[in-house]
Coordinates of C-alpha atoms and ligand atoms in Angstrom, one line a residue:
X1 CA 73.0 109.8 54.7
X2 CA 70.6 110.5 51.4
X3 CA 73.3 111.6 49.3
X4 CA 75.6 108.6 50.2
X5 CA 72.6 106.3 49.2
X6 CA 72.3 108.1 46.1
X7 CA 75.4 108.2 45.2
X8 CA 76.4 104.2 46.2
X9 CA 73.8 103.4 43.2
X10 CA 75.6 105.4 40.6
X11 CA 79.8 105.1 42.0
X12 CA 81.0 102.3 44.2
X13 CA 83.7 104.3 45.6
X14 CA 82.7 106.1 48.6
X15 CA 82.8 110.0 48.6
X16 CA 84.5 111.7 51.5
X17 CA 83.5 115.1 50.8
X18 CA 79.8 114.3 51.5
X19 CA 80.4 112.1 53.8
X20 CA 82.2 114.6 55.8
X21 CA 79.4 116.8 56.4
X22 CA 78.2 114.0 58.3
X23 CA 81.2 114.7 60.9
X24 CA 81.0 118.2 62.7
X25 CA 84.4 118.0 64.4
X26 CA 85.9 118.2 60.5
X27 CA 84.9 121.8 60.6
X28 CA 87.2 122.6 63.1
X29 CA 90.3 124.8 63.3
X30 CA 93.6 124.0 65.0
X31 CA 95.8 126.6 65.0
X32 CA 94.0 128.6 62.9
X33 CA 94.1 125.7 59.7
X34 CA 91.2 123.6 59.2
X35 CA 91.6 120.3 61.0
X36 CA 93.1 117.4 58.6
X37 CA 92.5 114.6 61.2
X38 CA 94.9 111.7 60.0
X39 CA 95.4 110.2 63.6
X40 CA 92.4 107.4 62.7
X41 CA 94.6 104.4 63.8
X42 CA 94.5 105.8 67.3
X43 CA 90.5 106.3 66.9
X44 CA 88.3 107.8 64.5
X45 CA 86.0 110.4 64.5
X46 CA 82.1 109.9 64.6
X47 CA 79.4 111.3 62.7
X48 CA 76.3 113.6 64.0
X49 CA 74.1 110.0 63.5
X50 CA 76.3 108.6 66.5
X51 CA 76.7 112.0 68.6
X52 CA 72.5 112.3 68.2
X53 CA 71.9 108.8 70.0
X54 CA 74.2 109.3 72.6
X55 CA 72.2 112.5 73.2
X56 CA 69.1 110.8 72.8
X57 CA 69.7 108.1 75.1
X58 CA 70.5 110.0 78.2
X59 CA 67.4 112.8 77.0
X60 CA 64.5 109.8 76.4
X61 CA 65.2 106.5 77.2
X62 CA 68.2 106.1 80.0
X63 CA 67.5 103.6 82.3
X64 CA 69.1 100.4 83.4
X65 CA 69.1 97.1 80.9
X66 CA 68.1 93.3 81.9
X67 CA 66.4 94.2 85.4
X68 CA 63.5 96.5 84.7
X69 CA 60.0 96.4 83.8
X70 CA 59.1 99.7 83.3
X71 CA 59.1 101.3 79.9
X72 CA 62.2 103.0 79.9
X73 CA 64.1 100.0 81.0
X74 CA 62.2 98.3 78.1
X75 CA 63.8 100.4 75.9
X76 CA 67.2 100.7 76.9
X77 CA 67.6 97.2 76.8
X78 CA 65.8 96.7 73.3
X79 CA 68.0 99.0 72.0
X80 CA 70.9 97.2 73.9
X81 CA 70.3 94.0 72.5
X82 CA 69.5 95.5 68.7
X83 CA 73.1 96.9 68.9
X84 CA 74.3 92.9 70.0
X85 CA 72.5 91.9 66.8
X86 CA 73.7 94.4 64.7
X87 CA 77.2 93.6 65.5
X88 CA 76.6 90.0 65.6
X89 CA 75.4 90.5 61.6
X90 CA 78.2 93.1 60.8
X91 CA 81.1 90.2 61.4
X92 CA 78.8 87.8 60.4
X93 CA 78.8 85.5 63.7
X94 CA 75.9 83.2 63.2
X95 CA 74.6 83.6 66.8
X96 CA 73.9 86.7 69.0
X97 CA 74.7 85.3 72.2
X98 CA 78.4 85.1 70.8
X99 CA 78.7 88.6 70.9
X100 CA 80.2 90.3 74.3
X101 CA 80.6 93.6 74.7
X102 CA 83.4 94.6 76.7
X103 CA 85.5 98.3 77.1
X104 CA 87.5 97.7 73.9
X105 CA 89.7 95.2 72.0
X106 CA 92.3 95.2 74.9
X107 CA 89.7 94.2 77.5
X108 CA 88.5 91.1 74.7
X109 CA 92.3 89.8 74.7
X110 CA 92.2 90.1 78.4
X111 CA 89.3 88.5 79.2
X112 CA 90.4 85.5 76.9
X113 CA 93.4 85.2 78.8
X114 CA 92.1 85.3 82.2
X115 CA 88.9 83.0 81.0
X116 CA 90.5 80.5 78.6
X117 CA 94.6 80.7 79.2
X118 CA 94.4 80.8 82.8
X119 CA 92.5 77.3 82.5
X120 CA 93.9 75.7 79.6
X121 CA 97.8 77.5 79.2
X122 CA 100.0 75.6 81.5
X123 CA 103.7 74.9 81.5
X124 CA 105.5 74.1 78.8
X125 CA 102.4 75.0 76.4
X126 CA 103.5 77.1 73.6
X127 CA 101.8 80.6 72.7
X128 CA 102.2 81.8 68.9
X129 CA 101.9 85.7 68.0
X130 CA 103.7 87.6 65.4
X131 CA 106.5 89.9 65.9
X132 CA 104.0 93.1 64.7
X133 CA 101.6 92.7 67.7
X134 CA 100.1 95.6 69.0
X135 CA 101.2 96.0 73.0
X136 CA 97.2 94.9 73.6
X137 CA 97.7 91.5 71.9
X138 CA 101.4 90.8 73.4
X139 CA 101.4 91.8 77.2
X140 CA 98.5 89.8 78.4
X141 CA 100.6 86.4 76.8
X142 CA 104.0 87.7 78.1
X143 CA 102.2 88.2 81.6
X144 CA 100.4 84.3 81.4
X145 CA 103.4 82.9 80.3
X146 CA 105.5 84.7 83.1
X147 CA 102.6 83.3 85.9
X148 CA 102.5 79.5 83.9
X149 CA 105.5 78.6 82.8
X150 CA 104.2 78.8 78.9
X151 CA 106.6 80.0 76.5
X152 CA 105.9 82.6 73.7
X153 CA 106.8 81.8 69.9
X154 CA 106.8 84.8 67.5
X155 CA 106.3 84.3 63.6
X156 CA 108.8 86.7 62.1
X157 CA 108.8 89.8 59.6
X158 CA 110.4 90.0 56.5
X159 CA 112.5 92.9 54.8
X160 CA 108.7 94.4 53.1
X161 CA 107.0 94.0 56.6
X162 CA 105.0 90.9 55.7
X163 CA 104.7 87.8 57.9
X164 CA 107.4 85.1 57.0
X165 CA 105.6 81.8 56.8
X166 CA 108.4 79.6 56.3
X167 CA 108.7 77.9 59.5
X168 CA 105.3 78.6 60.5
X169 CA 104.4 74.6 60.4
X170 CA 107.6 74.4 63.1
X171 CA 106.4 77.3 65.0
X172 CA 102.8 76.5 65.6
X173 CA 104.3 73.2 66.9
X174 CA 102.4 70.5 68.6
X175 CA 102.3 71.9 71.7
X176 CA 100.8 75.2 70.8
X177 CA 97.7 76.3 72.5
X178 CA 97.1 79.3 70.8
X179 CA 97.8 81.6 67.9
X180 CA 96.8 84.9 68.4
X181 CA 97.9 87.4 65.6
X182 CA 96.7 90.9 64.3
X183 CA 94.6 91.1 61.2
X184 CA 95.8 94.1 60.0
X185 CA 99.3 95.6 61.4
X186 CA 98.7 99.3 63.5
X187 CA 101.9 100.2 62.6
X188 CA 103.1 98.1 59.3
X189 CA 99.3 98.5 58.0
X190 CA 100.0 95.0 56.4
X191 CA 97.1 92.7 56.4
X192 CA 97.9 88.6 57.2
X193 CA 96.9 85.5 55.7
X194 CA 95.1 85.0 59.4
X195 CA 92.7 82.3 57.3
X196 CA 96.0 80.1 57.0
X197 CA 97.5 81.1 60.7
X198 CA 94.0 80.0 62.0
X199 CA 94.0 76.8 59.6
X200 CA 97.8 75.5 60.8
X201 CA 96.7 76.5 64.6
X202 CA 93.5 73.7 64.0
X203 CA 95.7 71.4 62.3
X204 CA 97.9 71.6 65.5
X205 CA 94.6 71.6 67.9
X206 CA 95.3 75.2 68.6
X207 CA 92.5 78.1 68.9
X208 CA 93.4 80.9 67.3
X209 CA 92.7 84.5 68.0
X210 CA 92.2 87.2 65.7
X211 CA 93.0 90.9 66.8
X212 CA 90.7 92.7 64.7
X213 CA 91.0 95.8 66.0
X214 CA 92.7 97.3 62.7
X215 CA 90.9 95.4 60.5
X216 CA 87.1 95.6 61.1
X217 CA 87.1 99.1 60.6
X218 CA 88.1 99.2 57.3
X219 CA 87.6 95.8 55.8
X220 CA 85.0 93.4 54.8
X221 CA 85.7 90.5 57.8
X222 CA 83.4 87.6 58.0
X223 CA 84.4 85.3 61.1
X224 CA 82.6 82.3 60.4
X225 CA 84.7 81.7 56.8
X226 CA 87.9 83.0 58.6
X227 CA 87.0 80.6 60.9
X228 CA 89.1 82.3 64.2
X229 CA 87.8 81.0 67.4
X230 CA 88.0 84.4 69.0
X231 CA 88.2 87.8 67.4
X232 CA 88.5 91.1 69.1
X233 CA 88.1 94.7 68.4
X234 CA 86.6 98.4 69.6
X235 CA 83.8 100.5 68.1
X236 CA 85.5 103.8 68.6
X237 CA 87.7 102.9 65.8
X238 CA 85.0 102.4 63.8
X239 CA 82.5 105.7 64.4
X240 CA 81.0 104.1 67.5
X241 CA 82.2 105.6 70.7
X242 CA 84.7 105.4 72.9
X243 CA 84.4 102.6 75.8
X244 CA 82.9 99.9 73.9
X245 CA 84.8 96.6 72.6
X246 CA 83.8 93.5 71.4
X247 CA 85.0 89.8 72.1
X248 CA 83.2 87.4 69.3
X249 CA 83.9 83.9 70.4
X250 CA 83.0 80.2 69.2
X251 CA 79.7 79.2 71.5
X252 CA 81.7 75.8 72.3
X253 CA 84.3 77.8 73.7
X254 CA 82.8 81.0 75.5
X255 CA 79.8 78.1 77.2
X256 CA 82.6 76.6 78.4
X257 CA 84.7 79.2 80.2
X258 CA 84.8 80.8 83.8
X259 CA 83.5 84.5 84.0
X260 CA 86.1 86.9 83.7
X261 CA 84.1 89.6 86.1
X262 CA 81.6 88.5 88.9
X263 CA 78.8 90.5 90.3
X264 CA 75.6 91.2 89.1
X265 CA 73.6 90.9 86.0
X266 CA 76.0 87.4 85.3
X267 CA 74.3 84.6 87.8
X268 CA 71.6 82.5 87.2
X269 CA 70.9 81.8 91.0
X270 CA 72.6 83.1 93.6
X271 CA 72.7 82.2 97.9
X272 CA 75.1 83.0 100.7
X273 CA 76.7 80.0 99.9
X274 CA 76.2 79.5 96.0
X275 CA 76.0 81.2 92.6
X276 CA 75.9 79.8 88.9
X277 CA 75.8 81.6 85.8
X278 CA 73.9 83.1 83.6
X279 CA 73.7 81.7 79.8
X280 CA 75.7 84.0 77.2
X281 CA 76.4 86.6 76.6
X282 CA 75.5 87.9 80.0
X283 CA 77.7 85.4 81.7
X284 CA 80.7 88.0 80.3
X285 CA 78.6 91.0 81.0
X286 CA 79.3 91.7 84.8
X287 CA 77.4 94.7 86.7
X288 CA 75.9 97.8 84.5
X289 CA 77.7 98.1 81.5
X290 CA 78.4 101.1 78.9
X291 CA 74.6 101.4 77.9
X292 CA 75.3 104.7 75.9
X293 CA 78.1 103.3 74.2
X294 CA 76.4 100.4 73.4
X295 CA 72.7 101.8 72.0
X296 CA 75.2 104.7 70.2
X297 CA 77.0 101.8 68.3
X298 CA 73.8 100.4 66.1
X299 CA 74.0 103.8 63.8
X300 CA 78.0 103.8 63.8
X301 CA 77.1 100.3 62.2
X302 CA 74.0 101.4 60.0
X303 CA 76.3 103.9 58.6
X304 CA 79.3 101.4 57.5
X305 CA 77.0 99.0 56.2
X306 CA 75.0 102.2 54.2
X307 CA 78.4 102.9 52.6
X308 CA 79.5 98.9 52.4
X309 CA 83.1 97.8 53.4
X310 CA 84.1 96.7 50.6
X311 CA 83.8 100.5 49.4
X312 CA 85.5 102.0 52.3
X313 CA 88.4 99.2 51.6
X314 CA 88.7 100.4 48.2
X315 CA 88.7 104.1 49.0
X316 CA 91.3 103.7 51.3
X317 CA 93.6 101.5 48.6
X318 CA 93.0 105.0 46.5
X319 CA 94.4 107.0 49.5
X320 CA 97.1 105.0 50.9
X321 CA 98.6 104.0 47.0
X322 CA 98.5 107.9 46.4
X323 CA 100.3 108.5 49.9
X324 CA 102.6 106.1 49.9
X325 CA 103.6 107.2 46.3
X326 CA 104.0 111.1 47.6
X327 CA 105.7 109.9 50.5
X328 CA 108.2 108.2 48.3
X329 CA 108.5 111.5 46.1
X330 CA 110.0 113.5 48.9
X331 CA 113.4 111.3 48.8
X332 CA 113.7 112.0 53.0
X333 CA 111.5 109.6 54.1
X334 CA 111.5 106.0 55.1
X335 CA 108.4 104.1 54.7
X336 CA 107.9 101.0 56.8
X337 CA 105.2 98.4 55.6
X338 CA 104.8 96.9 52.1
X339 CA 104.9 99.6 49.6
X340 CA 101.5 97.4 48.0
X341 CA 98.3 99.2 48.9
X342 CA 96.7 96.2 47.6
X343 CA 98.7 94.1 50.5
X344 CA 98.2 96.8 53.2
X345 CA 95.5 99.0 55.2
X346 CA 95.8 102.8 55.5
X347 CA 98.0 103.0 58.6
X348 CA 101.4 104.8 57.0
X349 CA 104.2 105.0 59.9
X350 CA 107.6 106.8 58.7
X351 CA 110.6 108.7 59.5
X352 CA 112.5 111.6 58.2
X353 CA 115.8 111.3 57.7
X354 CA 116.4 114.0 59.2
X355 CA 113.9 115.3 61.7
X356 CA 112.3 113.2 64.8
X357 CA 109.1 112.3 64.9
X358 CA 107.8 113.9 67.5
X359 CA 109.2 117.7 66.3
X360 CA 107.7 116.4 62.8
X361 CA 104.5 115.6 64.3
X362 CA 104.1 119.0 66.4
X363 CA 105.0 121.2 63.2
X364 CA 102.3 119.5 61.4
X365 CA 100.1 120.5 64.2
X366 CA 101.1 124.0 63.7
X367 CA 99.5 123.2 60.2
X368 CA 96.0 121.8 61.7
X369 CA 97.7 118.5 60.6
X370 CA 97.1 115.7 63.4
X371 CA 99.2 112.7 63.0
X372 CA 100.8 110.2 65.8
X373 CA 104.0 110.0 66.8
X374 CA 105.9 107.6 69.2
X375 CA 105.7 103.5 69.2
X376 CA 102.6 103.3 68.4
X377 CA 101.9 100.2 71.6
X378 CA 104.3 98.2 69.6
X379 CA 107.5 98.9 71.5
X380 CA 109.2 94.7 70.2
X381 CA 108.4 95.9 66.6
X382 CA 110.5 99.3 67.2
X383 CA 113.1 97.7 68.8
X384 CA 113.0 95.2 65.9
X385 CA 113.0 97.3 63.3
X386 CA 115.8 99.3 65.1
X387 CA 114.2 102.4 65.9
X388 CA 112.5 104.5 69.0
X389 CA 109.9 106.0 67.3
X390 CA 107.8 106.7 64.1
X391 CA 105.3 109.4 62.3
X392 CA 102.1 107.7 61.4
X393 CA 99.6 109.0 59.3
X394 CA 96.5 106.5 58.8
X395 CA 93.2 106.8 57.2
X396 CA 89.0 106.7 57.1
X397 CA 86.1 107.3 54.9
X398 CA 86.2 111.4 55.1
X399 CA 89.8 111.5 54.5
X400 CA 90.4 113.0 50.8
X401 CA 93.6 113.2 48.7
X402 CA 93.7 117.1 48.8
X403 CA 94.0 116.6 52.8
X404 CA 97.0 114.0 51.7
X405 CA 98.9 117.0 49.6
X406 CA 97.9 119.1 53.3
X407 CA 99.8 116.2 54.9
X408 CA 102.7 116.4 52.2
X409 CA 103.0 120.3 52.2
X410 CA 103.4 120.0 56.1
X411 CA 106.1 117.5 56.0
X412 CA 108.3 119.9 53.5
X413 CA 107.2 123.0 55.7
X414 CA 108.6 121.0 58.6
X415 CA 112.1 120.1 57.0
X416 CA 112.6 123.7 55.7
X417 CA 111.8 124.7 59.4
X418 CA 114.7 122.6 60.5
X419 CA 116.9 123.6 57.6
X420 CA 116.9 120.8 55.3
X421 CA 115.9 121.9 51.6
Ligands
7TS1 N1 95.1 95.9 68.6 C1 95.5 96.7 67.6 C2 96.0 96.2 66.3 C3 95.4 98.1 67.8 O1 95.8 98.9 66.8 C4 94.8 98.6 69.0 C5 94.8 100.1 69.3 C6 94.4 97.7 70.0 C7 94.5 96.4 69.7 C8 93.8 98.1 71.3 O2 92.6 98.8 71.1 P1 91.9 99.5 72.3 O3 90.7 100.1 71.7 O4 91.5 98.5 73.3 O5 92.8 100.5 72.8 N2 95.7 100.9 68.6 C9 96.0 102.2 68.8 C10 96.9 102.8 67.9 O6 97.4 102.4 67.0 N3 97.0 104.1 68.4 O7 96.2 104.3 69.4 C11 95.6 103.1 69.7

């Protein structure tokens, strides 16, 4: 952490290679090749600061949060709460209790649908999402509107991967409820205008819904000037571990809804015949949650914030400009997503004209190269932009340009293994 520090005053531009000594899984082997982990999309790898509390947690302070006196319970729930705030001033939500923690982005959408669209989505509403929606931010609408009656508006692609926003003042029509659209694409990489989806959706007395899933991780985000109603995403794309989401919502809103769980640590008072609520956030917060997750979250955050997203943004412009341009330089392959780093994040999905993507992507394992293969959760997309599968490649703050020539070599070791060149 020292030598980041240091070096943030002299260069604004992160550097991976001593931020990677902060990572022990990067000195691994696989296959006898040292590991070039470009499967970050999927989730990302965590430094020795994270691994340490986890440790920590279960070796000084585990106990229960909310419910004890004792010291240990004390502590597990001050640390608890610190990791609330700490989130709550990453995303710049001007209240704590608008912070939920849930078991990942997923679970947010979920719980928005069950707690706000089951009350307020009926038939003949309208629900607005784009046609690059990750399977997380798609099947919980297609499932409300197949039990309402609702019907489901996409705003299209065009030709570059963009959203179109032509017809978007027909599509977010009158009778739209809610626009819910990705931040940053999983597959495409693009980033969206969300400010203006989330702007038309008011204008129509819509809430909007941000999937931030993509785009917290590697982007400055500030929801109070994007203005979403709800925004959702998962720490264990962003160092923290695995198990932990969180839903930020507008207090209006969240005071207003149902509880998507029921049990304990959610009531206010309860009899045999009665229960009411507890006041946020613990209203959301059903039962024991992930308390390891949660207290091993604060120095995933710490260490973002040390390095500053506007820096890791930048750094991965660098890497996916250089990519995209070495991708392009092999003459096989077939990017999909706008060929602007500047308009895009550092999630590269392609094909080879000539070898699937799942052969390409188990070669490159051969070469300690880890990339994903298949659909990516985003099956309509495929489909849309007529094809089964992809190769993705996608990017964080230890990945290096020497790892990108890795991920280049592997590609032309791959066609030569299949007989092409
Ligand atoms: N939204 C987007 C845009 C995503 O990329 C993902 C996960 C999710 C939601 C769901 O997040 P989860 O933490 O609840 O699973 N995306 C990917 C991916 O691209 N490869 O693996 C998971």
């Amino acid at each position: 952490m020292s030598t980041l520090m240091q070096h943030k005053k002299t260069n604004p531009v992160i550097d991976p290679e001593s931020i990677r000594r902060d990572f022990p899984i990067l000195n691994r082997t696989v296959n006898g090749n040292q590991l070039v982990y470009l499967d970050n999309a999927a989730t990302t790898q965590k430094p020795q600061i994270v691994i340490d509390e986890l440790a920590r947690y279960y070796s000084e302070y585990n106990s229960n949060v909310h419910r004890g006196i004792h010291t240990l319970a004390d502590e597990a729930t001050q640390a608890y709460e610190k990791a609330r705030q700490k989130v709550a001033n990453f995303i710049g939500a001007p209240k704590t209790e608008q912070i939920i923690f849930t078991r990942g982005a997923t679970e947010s959408i979920n719980l928005v649908a069950y707690a706000w669209g089951r009350k307020n989505i009926g038939k003949g509403d309208r629900i607005v999402l784009t046609q690059m929606e990750h399977h997380a931010n798609l099947v919980p609408w297609v499932a409300l509107a197949k039990e309402t009656g609702a019907e489901l508006e996409y705003i299209p692609i065009d030709e570059q991967g963009c959203l179109d926003l032509d017809d978007i003042g027909e599509i977010i029509s009158r009778n739209t409820k809610l626009v819910s659209v990705t931040q940053m694409s999983n597959v495409l990489g693009t980033i969206n205008p969300v400010e203006k989806t989330i702007e038309i959706a008011h204008d129509r007395g819509a809430i909007a819904l941000v999937d931030a899933a993509q785009s917290v991780p590697h982007m400055p985000v500030d929801v109070k000037s994007m203005d979403a109603d709800f925004v959702a995403f998962s720490a264990h794309k962003m160092l923290g571990p695995t198990g932990i989401g969180i839903l930020y919502g507008k207090e209006e809103l969240l005071s207003g809804m149902e509880p998507f769980n029921y049990g304990g640590e959610m009531i206010n008072e309860v009899r045999y015949d009665f229960a009411d609520w507890a006041a946020l956030p613990h209203k959301f917060e059903a039962g024991t949650p992930n308390i390891a997750g949660v207290v091993a979250f604060s120095p995933a955050l710490d260490y973002l914030r040390n390095i500053g997203m506007a820096n890791v943004r930048q750094h991965e412009i660098e890497l996916t400009g250089y990519t995209l341009d070495r991708l392009s330089s092999l003459g096989s392959i077939r990017i999909f997503g706008p060929m602007n780093p500047e308009l895009r994040g550092g999630a590269i999905s392609f094909i080879d004209n000539d070898v699937h993507p799942h052969d390409l992507a188990q070669l490159l394992d051969q070469s300690g190269v880890a990339i994903r293969a298949g659909h990516h959760c985003a099956q309509p997309l495929h489909r849309l932009l007529g094809i089964g599968s992809t190769a993705r490649a996608s990017f964080y703050i230890y990945n290096t340009k020497e790892e990108i020539d890795q991920l280049i070599d592997a590609l032309k070791e791959a066609r030569r293994y299949f007989g092409h060149e």
